[in-house]
Short mmCIF file of C-alpha atoms (C1' of nucleotides) in Angstrom, two decimals:
data_model
loop_
_atom_site.label_atom_id
_atom_site.label_comp_id
_atom_site.label_asym_id
_atom_site.label_seq_id
_atom_site.Cartn_x
_atom_site.Cartn_y
_atom_site.Cartn_z
CA MET A 1 210.24 -22.51 -76.02
CA GLY A 2 207.54 -22.36 -73.40
CA GLU A 3 208.40 -18.86 -72.49
CA LYS A 4 206.88 -15.57 -71.58
CA VAL A 5 205.83 -13.34 -74.40
CA ALA A 6 208.38 -10.72 -75.41
CA GLU A 7 209.66 -8.76 -72.41
CA SER A 8 206.22 -8.21 -70.94
CA GLY A 9 206.47 -10.98 -68.35
CA LEU A 10 203.06 -12.16 -69.45
CA TYR A 11 201.79 -15.31 -71.19
CA GLY A 12 199.74 -15.86 -74.31
CA ILE A 13 196.66 -18.00 -74.00
CA GLY A 14 198.49 -21.04 -75.35
CA GLU A 15 201.18 -20.89 -72.69
CA ALA A 16 198.61 -20.10 -70.04
CA ALA A 17 196.64 -23.18 -71.04
CA ALA A 18 199.75 -25.35 -71.04
CA ARG A 19 200.82 -24.13 -67.62
CA THR A 20 197.45 -24.49 -65.95
CA GLY A 21 196.31 -27.68 -67.61
CA ALA A 22 193.11 -25.98 -68.73
CA SER A 23 192.27 -25.73 -72.42
CA GLU A 24 192.26 -22.44 -74.27
CA ARG A 25 188.53 -22.84 -74.65
CA ALA A 26 188.16 -23.25 -70.91
CA LEU A 27 190.10 -20.05 -70.26
CA ARG A 28 187.89 -18.13 -72.66
CA TYR A 29 184.83 -19.71 -71.09
CA TYR A 30 185.91 -18.70 -67.60
CA GLN A 31 186.18 -15.19 -68.93
CA GLU A 32 182.70 -15.35 -70.42
CA LEU A 33 181.39 -16.19 -66.97
CA GLY A 34 183.36 -13.37 -65.42
CA LEU A 35 185.57 -15.72 -63.47
CA LEU A 36 188.87 -14.62 -64.86
CA THR A 37 189.67 -11.62 -67.00
CA PRO A 38 193.21 -11.66 -68.34
CA CYS A 39 195.13 -8.73 -66.88
CA ALA A 40 195.83 -7.27 -70.30
CA ARG A 41 195.36 -7.44 -74.04
CA THR A 42 197.77 -6.54 -76.79
CA PRO A 43 196.83 -3.56 -78.99
CA GLY A 44 195.71 -6.17 -81.49
CA GLY A 45 193.32 -7.73 -78.97
CA MET A 46 195.19 -10.85 -77.84
CA ARG A 47 194.83 -11.96 -74.24
CA ARG A 48 197.80 -11.67 -71.92
CA TYR A 49 197.87 -13.59 -68.64
CA SER A 50 199.95 -12.75 -65.56
CA GLU A 51 201.22 -15.17 -62.94
CA ALA A 52 198.39 -13.98 -60.71
CA ASP A 53 195.94 -14.88 -63.46
CA LEU A 54 197.40 -18.38 -63.62
CA ALA A 55 197.08 -18.72 -59.87
CA ARG A 56 193.46 -17.75 -60.23
CA VAL A 57 192.94 -20.51 -62.76
CA ALA A 58 194.51 -22.95 -60.34
CA ARG A 59 192.10 -21.78 -57.64
CA ILE A 60 189.15 -22.26 -59.96
CA ARG A 61 190.21 -25.78 -60.81
CA GLU A 62 190.74 -26.65 -57.17
CA LEU A 63 187.30 -25.43 -56.21
CA GLN A 64 185.96 -27.54 -59.06
CA SER A 65 187.75 -30.81 -58.51
CA LEU A 66 188.30 -30.72 -54.78
CA LEU A 67 185.00 -29.32 -53.61
CA GLY A 68 182.84 -30.15 -56.57
CA LEU A 69 181.52 -26.61 -56.92
CA ASN A 70 180.09 -25.54 -60.25
CA LEU A 71 181.33 -22.43 -62.02
CA ASP A 72 178.48 -20.26 -60.79
CA GLU A 73 179.23 -21.15 -57.18
CA ILE A 74 182.90 -20.56 -57.83
CA ALA A 75 182.07 -17.14 -59.23
CA VAL A 76 180.48 -16.23 -55.91
CA VAL A 77 183.57 -17.26 -53.99
CA MET A 78 185.90 -15.43 -56.35
CA ARG A 79 183.88 -12.25 -56.25
CA SER A 80 184.06 -12.37 -52.48
CA ASP A 81 187.83 -12.80 -52.67
CA ASP A 82 188.04 -9.87 -55.01
CA ARG A 83 186.06 -7.66 -52.70
CA MET A 84 188.42 -8.55 -49.90
CA SER A 85 191.33 -7.34 -52.01
CA GLU A 86 189.49 -4.13 -52.75
CA ILE A 87 188.79 -3.55 -49.11
CA LYS A 88 192.37 -4.24 -48.22
CA ALA A 89 193.52 -1.78 -50.84
CA ALA A 90 191.03 0.84 -49.75
CA TYR A 91 192.12 0.30 -46.17
CA GLN A 92 195.40 2.15 -46.74
CA GLY A 93 193.49 5.30 -47.58
CA THR A 94 190.40 5.62 -45.46
CA LYS A 95 191.82 4.70 -42.06
CA ALA A 96 188.66 3.83 -40.21
CA GLY A 97 185.95 1.61 -41.68
CA THR A 98 182.68 2.80 -42.96
CA ALA A 99 179.56 0.86 -42.10
CA GLU A 100 179.41 -0.33 -45.66
CA ARG A 101 182.86 -1.82 -45.43
CA ALA A 102 181.93 -3.60 -42.23
CA ALA A 103 178.94 -5.12 -43.94
CA LEU A 104 181.07 -6.39 -46.81
CA LEU A 105 183.52 -7.86 -44.34
CA GLU A 106 180.74 -9.59 -42.50
CA GLU A 107 179.28 -10.97 -45.69
CA SER A 108 182.63 -12.22 -46.87
CA LEU A 109 183.39 -13.77 -43.53
CA GLU A 110 180.13 -15.66 -43.56
CA LEU A 111 180.79 -17.00 -47.02
CA GLN A 112 184.27 -18.16 -46.15
CA GLU A 113 183.04 -19.81 -43.01
CA HIS A 114 180.33 -21.53 -44.93
CA LEU A 115 183.06 -22.77 -47.23
CA LEU A 116 185.00 -23.90 -44.19
CA GLN A 117 182.05 -25.97 -43.01
CA LEU A 118 181.85 -27.59 -46.40
CA VAL A 119 185.54 -28.41 -46.50
CA GLN A 120 185.53 -29.81 -43.00
CA ALA A 121 182.52 -31.96 -43.72
CA LYS A 122 184.16 -33.21 -46.87
CA LYS A 123 187.35 -33.96 -45.01
CA ALA A 124 185.50 -35.94 -42.37
CA ALA A 125 183.59 -37.89 -44.98
CA LEU A 126 186.80 -38.60 -46.80
CA GLU A 127 188.42 -39.88 -43.64
CA ASP A 128 185.52 -42.22 -43.05
CA PHE A 129 185.76 -43.40 -46.59
CA LEU A 130 189.48 -43.89 -46.17
CA SER A 131 189.28 -46.11 -43.14
CA ASP A 132 186.52 -48.10 -44.76
CA LEU A 133 188.72 -48.54 -47.80
CA GLU A 134 191.66 -49.63 -45.69
CA GLY A 135 189.42 -52.21 -44.10
CA ARG A 136 188.42 -53.53 -47.49
CA ILE A 137 192.01 -53.80 -48.59
CA ALA A 138 192.97 -55.61 -45.41
CA ARG A 139 190.22 -58.13 -46.02
CA ILE A 140 191.31 -58.68 -49.58
CA GLU A 141 194.88 -59.30 -48.50
CA GLU A 142 193.59 -61.66 -45.87
CA LEU A 143 191.82 -63.67 -48.53
CA GLY A 144 194.99 -63.68 -50.59
CA GLU A 145 197.39 -65.21 -48.11
CA ARG A 146 195.99 -68.62 -47.23
CA MET B 1 153.57 -43.29 -44.19
CA GLY B 2 157.12 -43.73 -45.40
CA GLU B 3 157.13 -47.40 -44.77
CA LYS B 4 158.22 -50.65 -46.22
CA VAL B 5 155.97 -52.23 -48.77
CA ALA B 6 153.57 -54.85 -47.43
CA GLU B 7 155.35 -57.45 -45.33
CA SER B 8 158.20 -57.96 -47.77
CA GLY B 9 160.68 -55.77 -45.95
CA LEU B 10 161.45 -54.07 -49.24
CA TYR B 11 160.92 -50.58 -50.61
CA GLY B 12 159.19 -49.26 -53.68
CA ILE B 13 161.16 -46.92 -55.90
CA GLY B 14 159.49 -43.88 -54.38
CA GLU B 15 160.55 -44.75 -50.87
CA ALA B 16 163.97 -45.79 -52.10
CA ALA B 17 164.40 -42.41 -53.75
CA ALA B 18 163.24 -40.58 -50.65
CA ARG B 19 165.59 -42.53 -48.41
CA THR B 20 168.67 -42.16 -50.56
CA GLY B 21 168.14 -38.63 -51.78
CA ALA B 22 168.42 -39.78 -55.38
CA SER B 23 165.55 -39.26 -57.80
CA GLU B 24 163.52 -42.12 -59.18
CA ARG B 25 164.94 -41.34 -62.58
CA ALA B 26 168.46 -41.59 -61.20
CA LEU B 27 167.73 -45.02 -59.73
CA ARG B 28 166.40 -46.26 -63.05
CA TYR B 29 169.38 -44.72 -64.78
CA TYR B 30 171.83 -46.47 -62.46
CA GLN B 31 170.12 -49.68 -63.38
CA GLU B 32 170.46 -48.94 -67.09
CA LEU B 33 174.19 -48.61 -66.55
CA GLY B 34 174.30 -51.85 -64.60
CA LEU B 35 175.27 -50.08 -61.40
CA LEU B 36 172.37 -51.22 -59.30
CA THR B 37 169.75 -53.84 -60.02
CA PRO B 38 166.94 -53.87 -57.49
CA CYS B 39 166.97 -57.18 -55.66
CA ALA B 40 163.45 -58.06 -56.78
CA ARG B 41 160.42 -57.18 -58.82
CA THR B 42 156.77 -57.74 -58.06
CA PRO B 43 154.92 -60.14 -60.34
CA GLY B 44 153.57 -57.02 -62.00
CA GLY B 45 157.06 -55.73 -62.74
CA MET B 46 157.58 -53.07 -60.10
CA ARG B 47 161.04 -52.62 -58.63
CA ARG B 48 161.68 -53.62 -55.02
CA TYR B 49 164.74 -52.35 -53.20
CA SER B 50 166.38 -53.95 -50.15
CA GLU B 51 168.40 -52.18 -47.47
CA ALA B 52 171.50 -53.51 -49.19
CA ASP B 53 170.35 -51.87 -52.40
CA LEU B 54 169.96 -48.57 -50.60
CA ALA B 55 173.45 -48.91 -49.17
CA ARG B 56 174.68 -49.46 -52.68
CA VAL B 57 173.05 -46.24 -53.79
CA ALA B 58 174.75 -44.45 -50.93
CA ARG B 59 178.08 -45.88 -52.06
CA ILE B 60 177.47 -44.69 -55.61
CA ARG B 61 176.65 -41.20 -54.43
CA GLU B 62 179.72 -41.07 -52.22
CA LEU B 63 182.01 -42.12 -55.04
CA GLN B 64 180.39 -39.42 -57.10
CA SER B 65 180.42 -36.49 -54.74
CA LEU B 66 183.42 -37.33 -52.61
CA LEU B 67 185.83 -38.58 -55.23
CA GLY B 68 184.31 -37.02 -58.31
CA LEU B 69 184.22 -40.28 -60.23
CA ASN B 70 181.83 -40.59 -63.16
CA LEU B 71 179.33 -43.40 -63.37
CA ASP B 72 181.46 -45.50 -65.70
CA GLU B 73 184.38 -45.35 -63.29
CA ILE B 74 182.04 -46.16 -60.46
CA ALA B 75 180.80 -49.17 -62.38
CA VAL B 76 184.34 -50.52 -62.46
CA VAL B 77 184.72 -50.15 -58.71
CA MET B 78 181.35 -51.73 -58.02
CA ARG B 79 181.99 -54.68 -60.27
CA SER B 80 185.22 -55.26 -58.44
CA ASP B 81 183.38 -55.13 -55.14
CA ASP B 82 180.88 -57.62 -56.47
CA ARG B 83 183.55 -60.01 -57.56
CA MET B 84 185.02 -59.87 -54.10
CA SER B 85 181.71 -60.93 -52.68
CA GLU B 86 181.50 -63.77 -55.16
CA ILE B 87 184.96 -64.94 -54.27
CA LYS B 88 184.18 -64.75 -50.61
CA ALA B 89 181.05 -66.77 -51.15
CA ALA B 90 182.82 -69.32 -53.31
CA TYR B 91 185.53 -69.55 -50.69
CA GLN B 92 183.28 -71.51 -48.38
CA GLY B 93 183.02 -74.26 -50.97
CA THR B 94 186.26 -74.70 -52.83
CA LYS B 95 188.66 -74.54 -49.92
CA ALA B 96 191.89 -73.78 -51.77
CA GLY B 97 192.14 -71.05 -54.40
CA THR B 98 192.43 -71.67 -58.07
CA ALA B 99 194.87 -69.62 -60.10
CA GLU B 100 191.97 -67.76 -61.59
CA ARG B 101 190.75 -66.74 -58.22
CA ALA B 102 194.21 -65.48 -57.31
CA ALA B 103 194.27 -63.39 -60.46
CA LEU B 104 190.92 -61.83 -59.61
CA LEU B 105 192.13 -61.10 -56.12
CA GLU B 106 195.25 -59.47 -57.44
CA GLU B 107 193.27 -57.38 -59.88
CA SER B 108 190.83 -56.29 -57.26
CA LEU B 109 193.61 -55.46 -54.85
CA GLU B 110 195.31 -53.27 -57.39
CA LEU B 111 192.13 -51.40 -58.13
CA GLN B 112 191.42 -50.76 -54.47
CA GLU B 113 194.96 -49.59 -53.88
CA HIS B 114 194.70 -47.28 -56.83
CA LEU B 115 191.57 -45.93 -55.24
CA LEU B 116 193.48 -45.57 -52.00
CA GLN B 117 196.12 -43.44 -53.71
CA LEU B 118 193.41 -41.23 -55.09
CA VAL B 119 191.71 -40.80 -51.75
CA GLN B 120 194.95 -40.03 -49.96
CA ALA B 121 195.94 -37.49 -52.58
CA LYS B 122 192.56 -35.88 -52.31
CA LYS B 123 192.79 -35.80 -48.55
CA ALA B 124 196.18 -34.13 -48.66
CA ALA B 125 194.97 -31.54 -51.15
CA LEU B 126 191.96 -30.88 -48.97
CA GLU B 127 194.11 -30.34 -45.93
CA ASP B 128 196.23 -27.83 -47.82
CA PHE B 129 193.11 -26.10 -48.97
CA LEU B 130 191.79 -26.10 -45.44
CA SER B 131 194.79 -24.42 -43.87
CA ASP B 132 194.82 -21.90 -46.65
CA LEU B 133 191.19 -21.17 -45.98
CA GLU B 134 191.79 -20.80 -42.26
CA GLY B 135 194.49 -18.29 -43.07
CA ARG B 136 192.09 -16.31 -45.19
CA ILE B 137 189.50 -16.27 -42.47
CA ALA B 138 192.04 -15.17 -39.90
CA ARG B 139 193.03 -12.27 -42.12
CA ILE B 140 189.43 -11.24 -42.61
CA GLU B 141 188.80 -11.26 -38.91
CA GLU B 142 191.95 -9.23 -38.43
CA LEU B 143 190.59 -6.60 -40.78
CA GLY B 144 187.34 -6.60 -38.91
CA GLU B 145 188.56 -5.81 -35.42
CA ARG B 146 190.32 -2.46 -35.64
"C1'" DA C 1 134.40 -52.74 -58.16
"C1'" DA C 2 136.32 -48.64 -58.55
"C1'" DT C 3 139.34 -44.82 -57.60
"C1'" DA C 4 143.70 -42.93 -56.52
"C1'" DA C 5 148.37 -43.39 -55.96
"C1'" DA C 6 152.44 -45.43 -57.28
"C1'" DC C 7 154.93 -47.36 -61.01
"C1'" DC C 8 156.14 -48.96 -65.74
"C1'" DT C 9 158.60 -48.20 -70.41
"C1'" DG C 10 160.00 -45.43 -74.11
"C1'" DA C 11 161.55 -41.25 -75.86
"C1'" DC C 12 162.70 -36.60 -76.28
"C1'" DG C 13 164.50 -32.28 -73.56
"C1'" DT C 14 167.90 -29.82 -70.54
"C1'" DT C 15 172.05 -28.16 -68.42
"C1'" DG C 16 176.86 -27.41 -67.52
"C1'" DA C 17 181.36 -27.32 -69.24
"C1'" DC C 18 183.50 -27.30 -72.50
"C1'" DG C 19 185.07 -29.30 -77.95
"C1'" DT C 20 185.41 -28.17 -82.61
"C1'" DG C 21 185.46 -25.78 -86.89
"C1'" DA C 22 185.07 -21.68 -90.00
"C1'" DG C 23 186.80 -17.55 -91.46
"C1'" DC C 24 189.68 -13.99 -90.38
"C1'" DG C 25 193.26 -10.85 -87.88
"C1'" DT C 26 198.00 -10.54 -85.36
"C1'" DC C 27 202.66 -11.45 -84.17
"C1'" DT C 28 207.41 -12.94 -84.66
"C1'" DG C 29 211.59 -14.64 -86.75
"C1'" DA C 30 214.31 -15.21 -90.96
"C1'" DT D 1 208.12 -8.57 -95.84
"C1'" DC D 2 206.11 -12.45 -95.49
"C1'" DA D 3 205.33 -17.34 -94.02
"C1'" DG D 4 203.87 -19.82 -90.34
"C1'" DA D 5 202.41 -19.84 -85.79
"C1'" DC D 6 199.31 -17.97 -82.69
"C1'" DG D 7 195.04 -15.89 -81.50
"C1'" DC D 8 190.27 -13.76 -82.19
"C1'" DT D 9 185.07 -14.13 -82.42
"C1'" DC D 10 180.93 -16.37 -83.50
"C1'" DA D 11 178.33 -20.42 -83.63
"C1'" DC D 12 177.02 -25.02 -83.65
"C1'" DG D 13 178.21 -29.84 -81.57
"C1'" DT D 14 178.90 -33.09 -77.70
"C1'" DC D 15 178.57 -35.79 -73.59
"C1'" DA D 16 177.18 -37.15 -69.00
"C1'" DA D 17 173.57 -37.34 -65.80
"C1'" DC D 18 169.67 -36.91 -65.31
"C1'" DG D 19 164.50 -34.11 -66.04
"C1'" DT D 20 160.19 -34.45 -68.00
"C1'" DC D 21 156.47 -35.71 -70.45
"C1'" DA D 22 153.01 -39.32 -72.53
"C1'" DG D 23 150.31 -43.23 -72.46
"C1'" DG D 24 149.45 -47.39 -70.20
"C1'" DT D 25 149.76 -50.90 -65.92
"C1'" DT D 26 149.81 -52.32 -61.01
"C1'" DT D 27 148.81 -51.90 -56.35
"C1'" DA D 28 146.50 -50.41 -52.25
"C1'" DT D 29 142.28 -48.69 -50.28
"C1'" DT D 30 137.57 -47.99 -49.79
#
DNA sequence: AATAAACCTGACGTTGACGTGAGCGTCTGA
DNA sequence: TCAGACGCTCACGTCAACGTCAGGTTTATT
């Protein structure tokens, strides 16, 4: 029970949903938006998800809940990530970088740094909120005793 | 331009919207949900917002964007906040606390501490995300030079 | 007194992120 | 080999959080 499908080392959509906490519908929807294409299908057409696919789902959900990005914004981030992987893969072959590759790198770097700004701002805001909250709690406790 | 209405020291809904970044519709909607009732109306029925009202809007928006709470959840938090104010106000009069007051305090305390858990969890997750992101950026830069 | 700008209350429309069901094919264990 | 579980593709439904009119009122200014 709760196992990989056959000997493939892959998961069916049910297991994938169970393991990620997303619904099956959500997984299919992410695919519709081009966010996550399962690494394989069976000859009969059933989706098969790899561990990497599950990690991708986790990333999507984090970008959603932690940063409050919508799925279109997340798509941008993911596509940038994907291009980085491509570039890394292509790196083995071509040795030196073409101008095109440099441009992609630059673009990706900018996006990630923009993301960094966002995360840092959010973290700062959260810290402010936290100390405010601690103050509130202290005042409540103060009202409680005595 | 962009000023308080008359000599009242209060704002019309337009100014309130401009100052908080929320739309007029959003402000009316918050009121529908009982999240925020403008402190006054003109004899003719137009809403007047105080600075405290604007602060309340800011709080709502923070709970939304920072913690990802929905407006119903926010309503719970706000009502708890309001009850704290009531209790504080009543405190001046009654001297010692009734059992009822103690119960309200306890309830409020629990809610705020639950909120605290949430915020701390979120902060931790954000920090993880942040270091991950910094790693990504470092690797991109590494690919760039050389 | 009159005009424009700001605001009012319904009430229906929109958008994102799925939920839900129909009707049908696929896979796996006994 | 076949029953039951699992999955597939449409396609319409839902829900929160507003957006966007319409048709009338209030307020500020001239």
